[in-house]
Coordinates of C-alpha atoms in Angstrom, one line a residue:
M7 CA 98.1 114.0 105.2
R8 CA 95.7 111.9 106.1
L9 CA 94.2 109.2 103.4
E10 CA 90.9 107.9 103.5
H11 CA 90.3 104.4 103.8
G12 CA 87.0 103.0 104.9
A13 CA 85.4 103.5 101.1
A14 CA 88.5 103.0 99.2
V15 CA 89.1 99.6 101.2
R16 CA 85.1 98.9 100.0
A17 CA 86.4 100.0 96.2
A18 CA 89.3 97.6 96.7
R19 CA 88.0 94.8 97.7
L20 CA 86.9 93.8 94.0
P21 CA 90.0 93.9 92.4
V22 CA 92.1 91.7 95.3
L23 CA 89.3 89.4 94.7
L24 CA 90.1 89.4 90.9
W25 CA 93.1 87.1 92.0
L26 CA 91.5 84.5 92.1
P27 CA 90.9 83.5 88.7
V28 CA 94.4 84.3 88.2
Q29 CA 95.2 81.6 91.0
A30 CA 93.2 79.3 88.3
A31 CA 94.9 79.6 85.6
L32 CA 98.4 79.2 87.6
L33 CA 97.1 75.8 89.0
V34 CA 96.1 75.0 85.7
G35 CA 99.3 76.0 84.2
V36 CA 101.4 74.1 86.7
G37 CA 98.6 70.9 85.8
L38 CA 99.7 70.9 82.4
L39 CA 103.1 71.0 82.9
V40 CA 103.2 67.9 85.5
T41 CA 100.8 66.3 83.0
G42 CA 102.6 66.9 79.5
P43 CA 106.6 68.2 79.5
L44 CA 107.2 67.8 82.8
A45 CA 105.5 64.1 82.7
D46 CA 108.9 62.2 83.0
Q47 CA 110.8 64.6 84.8
W48 CA 111.9 64.3 87.7
P49 CA 110.1 65.6 90.5
P50 CA 107.1 63.7 88.8
A51 CA 108.9 60.8 87.0
V52 CA 109.3 59.5 90.5
E53 CA 105.7 60.2 92.3
D54 CA 105.0 56.7 91.2
G55 CA 107.5 55.1 93.3
V56 CA 106.3 56.9 96.6
N57 CA 102.9 55.3 95.9
R58 CA 103.6 52.2 95.7
A59 CA 106.2 52.4 98.7
L60 CA 102.9 53.7 100.1
A61 CA 99.9 51.2 99.3
A62 CA 102.9 47.9 100.4
H63 CA 102.7 49.4 103.6
R64 CA 100.2 49.4 104.6
G65 CA 98.6 48.3 107.5
G66 CA 97.9 48.9 112.0
P67 CA 96.5 51.8 112.7
V68 CA 97.3 53.9 110.2
T69 CA 94.6 52.7 108.1
P70 CA 92.1 53.5 110.3
F71 CA 93.4 56.3 110.6
S72 CA 93.6 57.7 107.3
E73 CA 89.9 56.6 106.7
W74 CA 88.5 59.2 109.6
L75 CA 91.1 62.2 107.8
S76 CA 89.8 61.7 104.6
L77 CA 85.7 61.9 105.5
L78 CA 87.0 64.2 107.6
A79 CA 88.0 66.1 104.7
G80 CA 85.1 64.7 102.4
T81 CA 82.4 67.1 100.9
R82 CA 80.0 66.7 103.7
S83 CA 82.1 66.8 106.6
I84 CA 83.5 70.0 105.7
V85 CA 80.0 71.5 104.7
A86 CA 78.7 70.7 107.4
L87 CA 81.5 71.9 109.6
T88 CA 82.0 74.7 107.7
V89 CA 78.1 75.7 108.4
L90 CA 78.4 74.9 112.0
A91 CA 81.7 77.0 111.8
V92 CA 79.9 79.7 110.7
A93 CA 76.9 79.3 113.0
A94 CA 79.0 79.4 116.3
L95 CA 81.4 82.4 115.4
L96 CA 77.5 84.3 115.2
A97 CA 76.0 83.0 117.6
F98 CA 78.5 83.5 120.9
S99 CA 79.3 87.0 119.2
R100 CA 75.8 88.1 118.5
G101 CA 76.8 89.2 115.0
R102 CA 80.1 91.2 116.5
L103 CA 81.9 88.4 114.4
L104 CA 79.8 88.7 110.9
R105 CA 83.1 89.5 109.0
E106 CA 84.4 86.5 110.3
A107 CA 82.1 84.0 109.5
V108 CA 81.8 85.5 105.8
F109 CA 85.0 85.1 105.7
L110 CA 85.1 81.6 106.9
A111 CA 82.7 80.6 105.2
A112 CA 84.3 82.5 101.4
A113 CA 87.6 81.2 102.1
V114 CA 85.8 77.3 102.2
A115 CA 83.4 78.8 98.8
A116 CA 86.3 79.7 96.4
Q117 CA 89.1 76.7 97.1
S118 CA 86.2 74.5 95.6
A119 CA 85.0 77.0 92.9
V120 CA 89.4 77.1 92.0
F121 CA 89.4 73.6 92.5
L122 CA 86.3 72.8 90.5
L123 CA 87.8 75.0 87.2
V124 CA 91.4 73.2 87.6
T125 CA 89.5 69.5 87.1
I126 CA 87.9 69.9 84.9
L127 CA 91.0 72.1 82.7
V128 CA 93.7 69.1 83.7
E129 CA 92.7 66.1 83.5
R130 CA 95.1 63.3 85.6
P131 CA 94.3 59.6 86.6
R132 CA 94.0 58.6 90.2
P133 CA 97.7 56.4 90.9
D134 CA 97.9 53.1 89.6
V135 CA 98.0 51.7 93.1
P136 CA 95.1 49.6 94.6
H137 CA 92.6 52.8 96.2
L138 CA 91.1 52.8 99.7
D139 CA 88.0 54.8 98.7
A140 CA 86.1 55.6 95.6
A141 CA 87.4 57.3 93.6
P142 CA 85.0 60.3 92.2
P143 CA 84.9 61.6 89.0
T144 CA 87.2 64.6 89.5
S145 CA 90.8 64.5 88.0
S146 CA 93.4 64.1 90.3
F147 CA 95.0 67.1 90.0
P148 CA 94.8 69.5 92.7
S149 CA 93.7 67.5 95.7
G150 CA 90.3 68.6 96.9
H151 CA 90.1 67.0 100.4
V152 CA 93.3 69.2 100.7
G153 CA 92.6 72.3 99.8
A154 CA 88.9 72.2 101.3
S155 CA 90.9 70.7 105.0
V156 CA 93.7 74.5 104.2
A157 CA 90.6 76.1 103.8
L158 CA 88.9 75.1 106.9
F159 CA 91.0 74.6 109.8
G160 CA 93.4 76.8 108.1
G161 CA 90.8 79.6 108.6
L162 CA 90.1 78.5 111.9
A163 CA 93.6 79.3 112.2
V164 CA 93.5 82.8 110.9
L165 CA 90.5 83.7 113.4
V166 CA 92.4 82.2 116.3
A167 CA 94.8 84.1 115.9
L168 CA 93.6 87.5 115.3
R169 CA 90.7 87.0 117.4
L170 CA 91.8 84.9 120.0
R171 CA 93.8 87.6 122.1
G172 CA 92.1 87.6 125.0
A173 CA 93.6 83.8 126.1
R174 CA 97.7 82.9 127.3
R175 CA 99.6 82.9 124.5
W176 CA 100.9 79.0 124.6
V177 CA 96.9 78.0 124.8
R178 CA 96.6 80.6 121.4
Y179 CA 99.8 78.8 120.0
V180 CA 98.7 74.9 120.7
L181 CA 95.1 75.4 119.2
I182 CA 96.8 77.7 115.9
A183 CA 99.6 74.3 115.1
A184 CA 96.7 71.2 116.2
L185 CA 94.6 73.5 112.8
L186 CA 97.4 73.3 111.1
L187 CA 98.7 70.0 111.4
I188 CA 95.1 68.6 109.9
P189 CA 95.5 69.6 106.4
V190 CA 98.9 67.9 106.3
A191 CA 97.6 64.8 107.9
V192 CA 94.8 65.0 105.4
A193 CA 97.4 65.4 102.8
F194 CA 99.4 62.0 103.6
S195 CA 96.3 60.4 103.9
R196 CA 95.1 61.1 100.4
L197 CA 98.4 59.3 99.4
Y198 CA 98.5 56.6 101.8
R199 CA 95.4 55.7 99.8
G200 CA 96.1 55.9 96.8
M201 CA 93.6 58.4 95.8
H202 CA 96.8 61.0 94.5
H203 CA 99.9 61.5 93.4
P204 CA 102.4 63.9 95.9
S205 CA 102.4 66.9 93.3
D206 CA 98.2 66.7 93.4
V207 CA 98.7 67.7 97.1
V208 CA 100.5 69.6 97.3
G209 CA 98.4 71.3 94.5
G210 CA 95.7 71.5 97.1
L211 CA 98.1 72.9 99.5
L212 CA 98.2 75.7 97.3
N213 CA 95.1 75.9 96.6
G214 CA 93.8 76.8 99.5
A215 CA 97.0 78.4 100.9
C216 CA 96.6 80.9 98.7
T217 CA 92.6 81.3 98.4
L218 CA 93.0 81.7 102.7
L219 CA 95.4 85.0 101.8
V220 CA 93.2 86.2 99.1
V221 CA 90.0 86.1 101.0
A222 CA 91.5 87.2 104.5
H223 CA 93.4 90.4 102.3
A224 CA 89.6 91.3 101.2
L225 CA 87.9 90.7 103.8
L226 CA 89.8 90.8 107.0
L227 CA 92.3 93.2 106.4
S228 CA 89.8 96.0 106.0
A229 CA 88.9 95.6 108.5
R230 CA 91.8 97.5 110.0
P231 CA 92.1 100.7 109.7
R232 CA 95.6 101.5 108.8
P233 CA 96.3 104.7 110.2
V234 CA 98.1 107.2 108.2
A235 CA 100.0 110.5 108.7
R236 CA 99.4 113.7 107.5
C237 CA 102.1 115.0 105.5
A238 CA 105.1 116.2 107.4
S239 CA 106.0 118.6 105.2
D240 CA 102.5 120.2 105.9
A241 CA 103.2 122.2 109.7
A242 CA 99.3 123.8 109.4
P243 CA 96.8 122.3 108.3
A244 CA 95.8 120.1 105.0
D245 CA 94.2 123.1 102.9
R246 CA 90.6 122.4 102.3
L247 CA 89.0 122.8 98.8
P248 CA 86.9 125.1 98.4
S249 CA 82.9 123.9 98.2
A250 CA 80.3 124.2 95.5
R251 CA 78.8 127.0 97.7
A252 CA 81.2 129.0 98.0
T253 CA 81.8 129.6 94.9
R254 CA 78.0 130.3 94.3
D255 CA 77.4 132.5 97.3
G256 CA 80.5 134.8 95.3
D257 CA 83.6 133.6 96.8
G258 CA 86.1 133.9 94.4
G259 CA 83.8 133.3 91.7
A260 CA 83.8 130.5 89.0
R261 CA 87.3 128.9 89.2
R262 CA 88.7 127.6 86.6
A263 CA 90.4 123.6 85.9
V264 CA 92.6 122.4 83.5
V265 CA 91.2 118.5 82.9
V266 CA 94.6 116.0 80.9
R267 CA 92.7 113.7 79.2
H268 CA 94.2 109.6 78.2
P269 CA 91.7 109.3 75.1
H270 CA 91.9 106.0 75.1
G271 CA 91.4 105.1 79.0
C272 CA 88.8 108.4 79.2
G273 CA 85.9 107.5 76.9
E274 CA 83.5 110.3 76.3
E275 CA 80.8 109.0 79.3
L276 CA 83.7 109.2 81.5
A277 CA 84.6 112.6 79.8
E278 CA 81.0 113.7 80.5
R279 CA 80.9 112.9 83.9
V280 CA 84.0 114.5 85.0
R281 CA 82.6 117.9 83.7
G282 CA 79.6 117.7 85.6
V283 CA 81.4 116.9 89.1
L284 CA 83.4 119.9 88.0
R285 CA 80.6 121.7 87.5
R286 CA 79.5 120.9 91.1
H287 CA 81.8 121.8 92.1
G288 CA 82.6 125.2 91.2
Y289 CA 84.6 124.8 88.3
A290 CA 83.3 126.0 85.4
E291 CA 85.6 127.5 83.6
Q292 CA 87.2 124.1 82.1
A293 CA 89.9 123.9 79.7
W294 CA 90.1 119.4 78.6
T295 CA 93.4 118.7 76.3
A296 CA 94.1 115.2 75.0
T297 CA 98.2 113.4 75.4
S298 CA 99.4 111.3 72.7
A299 CA 102.6 109.7 72.2
E300 CA 104.6 113.2 71.9
H301 CA 103.0 115.0 74.2
A302 CA 102.6 113.0 77.4
A303 CA 100.7 116.0 79.3
G304 CA 99.1 116.7 76.6
G305 CA 100.9 120.4 75.9
L306 CA 99.6 120.8 80.1
A307 CA 102.3 123.5 80.4
D308 CA 101.2 125.9 78.1
R309 CA 97.0 125.0 79.7
I310 CA 98.7 126.6 83.1
A311 CA 100.3 129.2 81.3
E312 CA 97.5 130.9 79.9
A313 CA 95.3 131.7 82.9
D314 CA 94.8 131.7 86.0
T315 CA 93.8 127.7 86.8
A316 CA 92.8 127.1 90.3
L317 CA 92.9 122.7 90.3
V318 CA 94.4 120.5 87.5
V319 CA 92.6 116.7 87.0
V320 CA 94.0 113.8 84.6
C321 CA 92.3 111.4 83.4
G322 CA 94.1 108.9 82.9
G323 CA 97.3 105.6 84.4
D324 CA 99.9 106.7 86.5
G325 CA 101.7 106.9 82.8
T326 CA 99.8 110.2 82.4
V327 CA 99.7 110.8 86.1
R328 CA 103.6 111.0 86.0
A329 CA 103.7 113.2 82.8
C330 CA 101.6 115.8 84.5
A331 CA 103.7 115.8 87.8
D332 CA 106.0 116.4 86.3
V333 CA 105.2 119.8 85.3
L334 CA 103.1 120.3 88.1
A335 CA 106.1 119.8 90.7
G336 CA 106.8 123.1 92.6
T337 CA 104.1 125.0 91.0
G338 CA 101.7 124.7 94.1
I339 CA 98.8 124.0 91.5
P340 CA 96.6 120.6 92.8
L341 CA 96.8 117.9 90.9
A342 CA 93.1 115.7 91.2
V343 CA 93.2 111.9 89.9
V344 CA 90.2 110.5 87.8
P345 CA 91.6 106.6 88.4
C346 CA 91.2 105.2 84.7
G347 CA 94.7 103.3 83.3
T348 CA 95.4 100.1 83.4
G349 CA 97.8 100.2 86.7
N350 CA 96.0 103.2 88.6
L351 CA 98.6 102.4 91.6
L352 CA 99.3 105.9 93.4
A353 CA 95.2 106.1 93.2
R354 CA 95.8 102.3 95.2
N355 CA 97.6 103.7 97.4
L356 CA 96.4 107.6 97.8
R357 CA 93.1 105.0 98.0
L358 CA 91.1 107.5 95.8
P359 CA 87.4 104.9 95.2
S360 CA 88.1 103.3 91.9
D361 CA 85.4 104.2 90.2
P362 CA 86.3 107.3 87.9
A363 CA 84.3 109.9 88.5
T364 CA 83.3 108.4 92.3
A365 CA 87.4 109.2 92.7
L366 CA 87.1 112.6 92.0
E367 CA 83.7 113.1 93.4
T368 CA 85.6 112.0 96.8
A369 CA 89.1 114.1 96.0
L370 CA 87.0 116.9 95.6
S371 CA 85.2 116.9 98.4
G372 CA 88.5 116.6 101.0
E373 CA 91.7 118.8 101.1
I374 CA 94.6 119.3 99.6
A375 CA 97.7 117.7 101.0
R376 CA 101.3 117.5 99.9
I377 CA 103.2 114.6 98.5
D378 CA 106.9 113.2 97.7
V379 CA 108.1 112.9 93.8
G380 CA 111.1 111.3 93.0
R381 CA 113.5 112.9 90.5
V382 CA 115.6 110.6 88.4
R383 CA 118.7 110.2 86.3
G384 CA 120.2 108.1 83.9
D385 CA 122.0 107.6 80.9
G386 CA 120.5 108.3 77.7
L387 CA 117.0 109.4 80.0
E388 CA 116.4 112.9 80.0
P389 CA 115.9 114.4 83.7
A390 CA 111.8 113.5 85.1
R391 CA 110.1 113.2 88.4
F392 CA 108.1 109.8 89.2
T393 CA 105.4 109.3 92.0
V394 CA 105.2 105.3 91.9
M395 CA 107.9 103.5 91.7
A396 CA 111.1 103.3 89.4
G397 CA 113.2 100.7 88.4
G398 CA 115.1 98.0 86.0
G399 CA 115.1 94.5 85.3
F400 CA 112.8 92.1 85.6
D401 CA 109.7 94.5 86.4
A402 CA 110.9 96.8 83.5
A403 CA 111.4 94.3 81.6
M404 CA 107.4 92.4 82.0
V405 CA 106.3 96.5 81.5
G406 CA 107.6 96.2 78.2
D407 CA 106.6 92.7 77.5
A408 CA 102.7 93.3 78.7
S409 CA 100.7 93.7 75.1
E410 CA 98.6 96.6 74.5
R411 CA 95.8 94.6 73.5
V412 CA 96.4 92.1 76.2
K413 CA 95.9 94.8 78.8
E414 CA 92.5 96.6 77.2
R415 CA 91.2 93.2 78.2
L416 CA 92.1 91.8 81.0
G417 CA 93.8 94.8 82.8
W418 CA 96.5 94.4 85.4
A419 CA 96.4 90.6 84.3
A420 CA 98.2 91.1 81.7
Y421 CA 101.4 91.6 83.7
V422 CA 100.8 88.4 85.7
L423 CA 100.7 86.6 82.0
S424 CA 103.7 88.7 80.8
A425 CA 105.9 88.7 84.3
V426 CA 106.0 84.5 83.8
R427 CA 108.0 84.9 80.8
H428 CA 110.2 86.9 82.5
L429 CA 111.0 84.4 85.5
G430 CA 113.8 82.6 84.1
D431 CA 115.5 85.9 82.8
P432 CA 119.5 85.7 83.8
R433 CA 120.6 88.0 86.9
M434 CA 122.0 91.6 86.3
R435 CA 125.4 92.8 88.4
L436 CA 124.8 96.6 89.6
S437 CA 126.4 98.3 92.4
I438 CA 124.3 100.5 94.2
R439 CA 125.3 103.5 96.7
L440 CA 122.6 105.5 99.0
D441 CA 123.0 109.1 100.3
G442 CA 126.7 109.4 99.1
G443 CA 127.6 106.8 101.3
P444 CA 130.0 103.1 100.1
V445 CA 129.1 101.3 97.1
R446 CA 127.6 98.1 97.8
E447 CA 127.8 95.0 95.5
R448 CA 124.9 93.1 94.2
R449 CA 122.8 90.5 92.2
A450 CA 119.8 91.4 91.4
R451 CA 117.0 89.9 89.5
M452 CA 115.5 93.9 89.9
V453 CA 115.5 96.8 91.1
V454 CA 112.4 99.2 92.7
I455 CA 113.3 103.0 93.5
G456 CA 109.6 103.3 95.3
N457 CA 107.8 106.8 97.1
V458 CA 104.6 104.4 97.3
G459 CA 104.2 100.5 98.0
T460 CA 101.6 99.1 97.4
L461 CA 101.7 97.3 93.9
Q462 CA 97.9 96.0 92.5
G463 CA 96.0 93.4 94.8
G464 CA 97.5 95.0 97.9
L465 CA 100.0 93.3 97.6
P466 CA 103.5 95.5 99.5
L467 CA 106.1 95.0 97.6
L468 CA 107.4 97.9 99.6
P469 CA 105.9 98.1 102.8
D470 CA 107.5 101.2 104.5
A471 CA 107.1 103.3 101.1
R472 CA 104.9 106.5 102.5
P473 CA 104.2 109.6 99.3
D474 CA 105.1 111.9 102.4
S475 CA 107.8 110.8 104.4
G476 CA 110.7 112.3 103.1
R477 CA 113.0 109.4 101.6
L478 CA 112.9 106.8 99.4
E479 CA 112.3 103.1 99.9
V480 CA 114.4 100.3 97.4
V481 CA 114.1 96.8 97.4
L482 CA 116.0 94.6 95.6
L483 CA 114.3 91.0 94.3
D484 CA 117.0 87.9 94.3
P485 CA 115.3 84.8 94.1
R486 CA 117.4 81.3 93.4
G487 CA 115.5 78.9 92.0
A488 CA 111.3 77.5 92.8
R489 CA 112.5 78.0 96.2
G490 CA 113.8 81.6 96.3
W491 CA 110.8 82.8 94.5
L492 CA 108.3 80.6 96.8
A493 CA 110.2 82.6 99.6
A494 CA 109.5 85.4 98.6
A495 CA 106.3 85.2 97.4
G496 CA 106.0 84.2 100.6
H497 CA 106.8 86.9 102.2
L498 CA 105.1 89.4 100.8
G499 CA 102.1 87.6 101.2
A500 CA 102.6 87.0 104.9
R501 CA 103.0 91.5 105.3
M502 CA 99.0 90.7 103.4
L503 CA 97.1 89.1 105.9
P504 CA 95.6 90.9 109.3
G505 CA 98.4 92.9 111.8
R506 CA 101.3 92.4 109.1
A507 CA 100.5 95.5 106.7
V508 CA 101.9 97.8 109.1
P509 CA 105.7 97.3 109.8
G510 CA 106.8 98.7 113.1
P511 CA 109.9 101.3 113.9
G512 CA 112.8 101.2 112.1
G513 CA 110.9 99.3 109.4
V514 CA 112.2 96.0 107.5
Y515 CA 115.3 96.4 105.9
G516 CA 118.2 94.7 105.3
K517 CA 118.2 90.5 103.1
V518 CA 114.8 88.4 104.0
A519 CA 113.1 85.6 103.2
G520 CA 116.3 83.9 102.4
G521 CA 117.8 86.6 100.3
A522 CA 115.3 86.4 98.0
L523 CA 114.6 90.4 99.1
E524 CA 116.9 93.7 100.3
Y525 CA 115.1 96.6 101.4
F526 CA 117.5 99.7 101.7
S527 CA 115.5 103.2 102.3
A528 CA 117.7 106.8 101.7
V529 CA 116.8 110.0 100.1
R530 CA 119.2 109.5 96.9
V531 CA 119.8 106.3 94.8
D532 CA 122.2 105.7 92.8
I533 CA 122.6 102.4 91.0
H534 CA 124.9 101.2 88.2
F535 CA 124.3 98.2 86.4
A536 CA 127.5 96.4 84.9
R537 CA 125.2 95.8 81.1
P538 CA 122.2 97.2 79.9
Q539 CA 119.1 97.0 81.6
P540 CA 115.4 97.9 80.7
R541 CA 114.3 100.6 83.2
E542 CA 110.4 102.2 83.7
L543 CA 109.2 104.7 85.4
D544 CA 105.8 104.7 87.1
G545 CA 105.5 101.4 84.6
D546 CA 106.5 103.2 81.5
V547 CA 109.4 101.4 79.8
V548 CA 112.0 104.7 79.4
G549 CA 114.6 102.3 77.4
A550 CA 117.5 100.5 78.4
G551 CA 120.2 102.1 80.2
T552 CA 123.5 101.1 82.4
R553 CA 122.6 104.2 85.0
L554 CA 119.3 104.8 87.5
S555 CA 119.8 107.8 90.4
A556 CA 116.7 108.9 91.9
E557 CA 116.3 111.7 94.3
V558 CA 112.8 112.4 96.2
E559 CA 111.7 116.7 96.5
P560 CA 109.8 116.5 99.4
G561 CA 106.3 117.5 99.3
A562 CA 106.4 118.5 96.1
L563 CA 102.9 118.3 95.0
R564 CA 100.2 119.0 96.1
I565 CA 97.2 116.5 95.3
C566 CA 93.9 116.8 96.2
L567 CA 92.6 114.1 99.3
P568 CA 89.4 112.5 100.0
P569 CA 87.7 114.4 103.4
R570 CA 89.5 113.5 106.8
A571 CA 87.2 111.3 108.5
P572 CA 86.8 111.7 112.7
A573 CA 88.2 108.6 113.5
D574 CA 91.5 109.9 112.1
E575 CA 91.6 113.2 113.8
A576 CA 93.0 111.7 116.7
S577 CA 95.2 109.4 115.6
T578 CA 97.4 111.9 113.4
A579 CA 98.8 113.2 115.8
A580 CA 100.7 110.5 117.5
T581 CA 100.9 108.6 114.0
T582 CA 102.9 111.7 112.4
D583 CA 105.2 111.5 116.2
T584 CA 106.2 108.0 115.3
D585 CA 106.5 108.6 111.2
T586 CA 109.0 111.5 112.6
R587 CA 111.1 108.9 114.7
T588 CA 110.8 106.6 112.8
H589 CA 112.8 108.0 109.3
A590 CA 115.8 110.0 112.8
H591 CA 116.4 106.4 113.0
R592 CA 116.5 105.4 109.6
G593 CA 118.9 108.5 108.8

């Protein structure tokens, strides 16, 4: 199977950049906690003592050095240095590093925008010690000097790591270390000079680092096409969709398409666009059916039984796609996805454009490939299939607690708000069994079984998951306290950086991030919870229970994908061979 890259990446940049307002909201929340309910708790309660101790020991060469660092990270210096760095990148590369230059400028600008928004909403006075610098009229939280230095010098470190590959390894390491030490030194100088509390500089570090992560993923990671293999189950070339021209010339006559429409996700305007796209591709006969609470697939089984059906089009989110895939698996009737739900994770992982009608136009111009589906069973759960993920615990509670009204207004960001409410949920005891092997006892907050692995914003929860691998990937999330959550977030965030998205042979299995994450791979997964836990399939809550079993159905679903790019042809065979050896190694 080949998954188109360029257009989908361009369409995905905006959703990735939507993490910036989420980042600002989280920083505002932290600032309000530090200045409000947690002000008299540890560690905010001891911050004044840190500032007083540093003020009492000022003197010697540290004072002028700290002044130089504060000037280096000041607004004028950061702007001037950013302009110089961007100009140098463009001049010395003769425009070849335009993307890198835009990345650096965007990181500094985005960090500043988040900083200004947070300071407006979080009003925190400066430390009650003598100030060695003139205090600007902004809030003390977060530190703008620190955030700006992380965005600029951290951004330069990212570019050195990615682009300076011709230099000796130790030279690169020294440059990266030197660049990353500058923001740390700036943070100390702001504390030393009495301009910020310790939590202010931590907020600045987080603001700069998160901004770099988001902007790097949007502008640098998207520049590196990720090779994706054809379906291992397809020995022959992928089927081509008959073109509209061939249909007009009499090759098979008018063909029938069944369109399943979620009434809330697909309004009349989009429905008319979908009708037009189908007509242009030769589907003159169209049977439309709407979903309902009682019929998640909109009576699809009856519709395809009425007459020969050449194509099924699903206009909805992952839940609607899952319900229709459950009906179509094994029938040989191809499915085209029109992503117009909250998450649209299958469409994102298949690299379809985010615009619904454009996604359909692109898919119908391409080919048909086979992907796997997962088949699940459990107590109180009717046998069903999923195309994206199944899980229990934290993720199911998050999905179930997300307000429908908030989802309509904020989209998938509603899940972020719901997740915050469940961060303190207790851990669960469970046992997991892979491919009939030994039972493993574990504690975790969440278990996810994935057919695909990337969440909203490009977050690689299951980096080895592929919809054509013939296997399911499993992750257990078990962070212990704030440090564990940060370790898990850091590990997943690091995989979003350029060069880290594609795992090596054998993938990543076992415990990582200090045990906060644990990965497995299997054809069949059996999970038993000690107590009933909420469960979900492709974003739909299916009720609490103590058991969840999933088994892969290789190549069970035929799906329409965009046309194969010429550059992908040469890499397909080599990638397929590598994947075959990888999966054999896992087994």
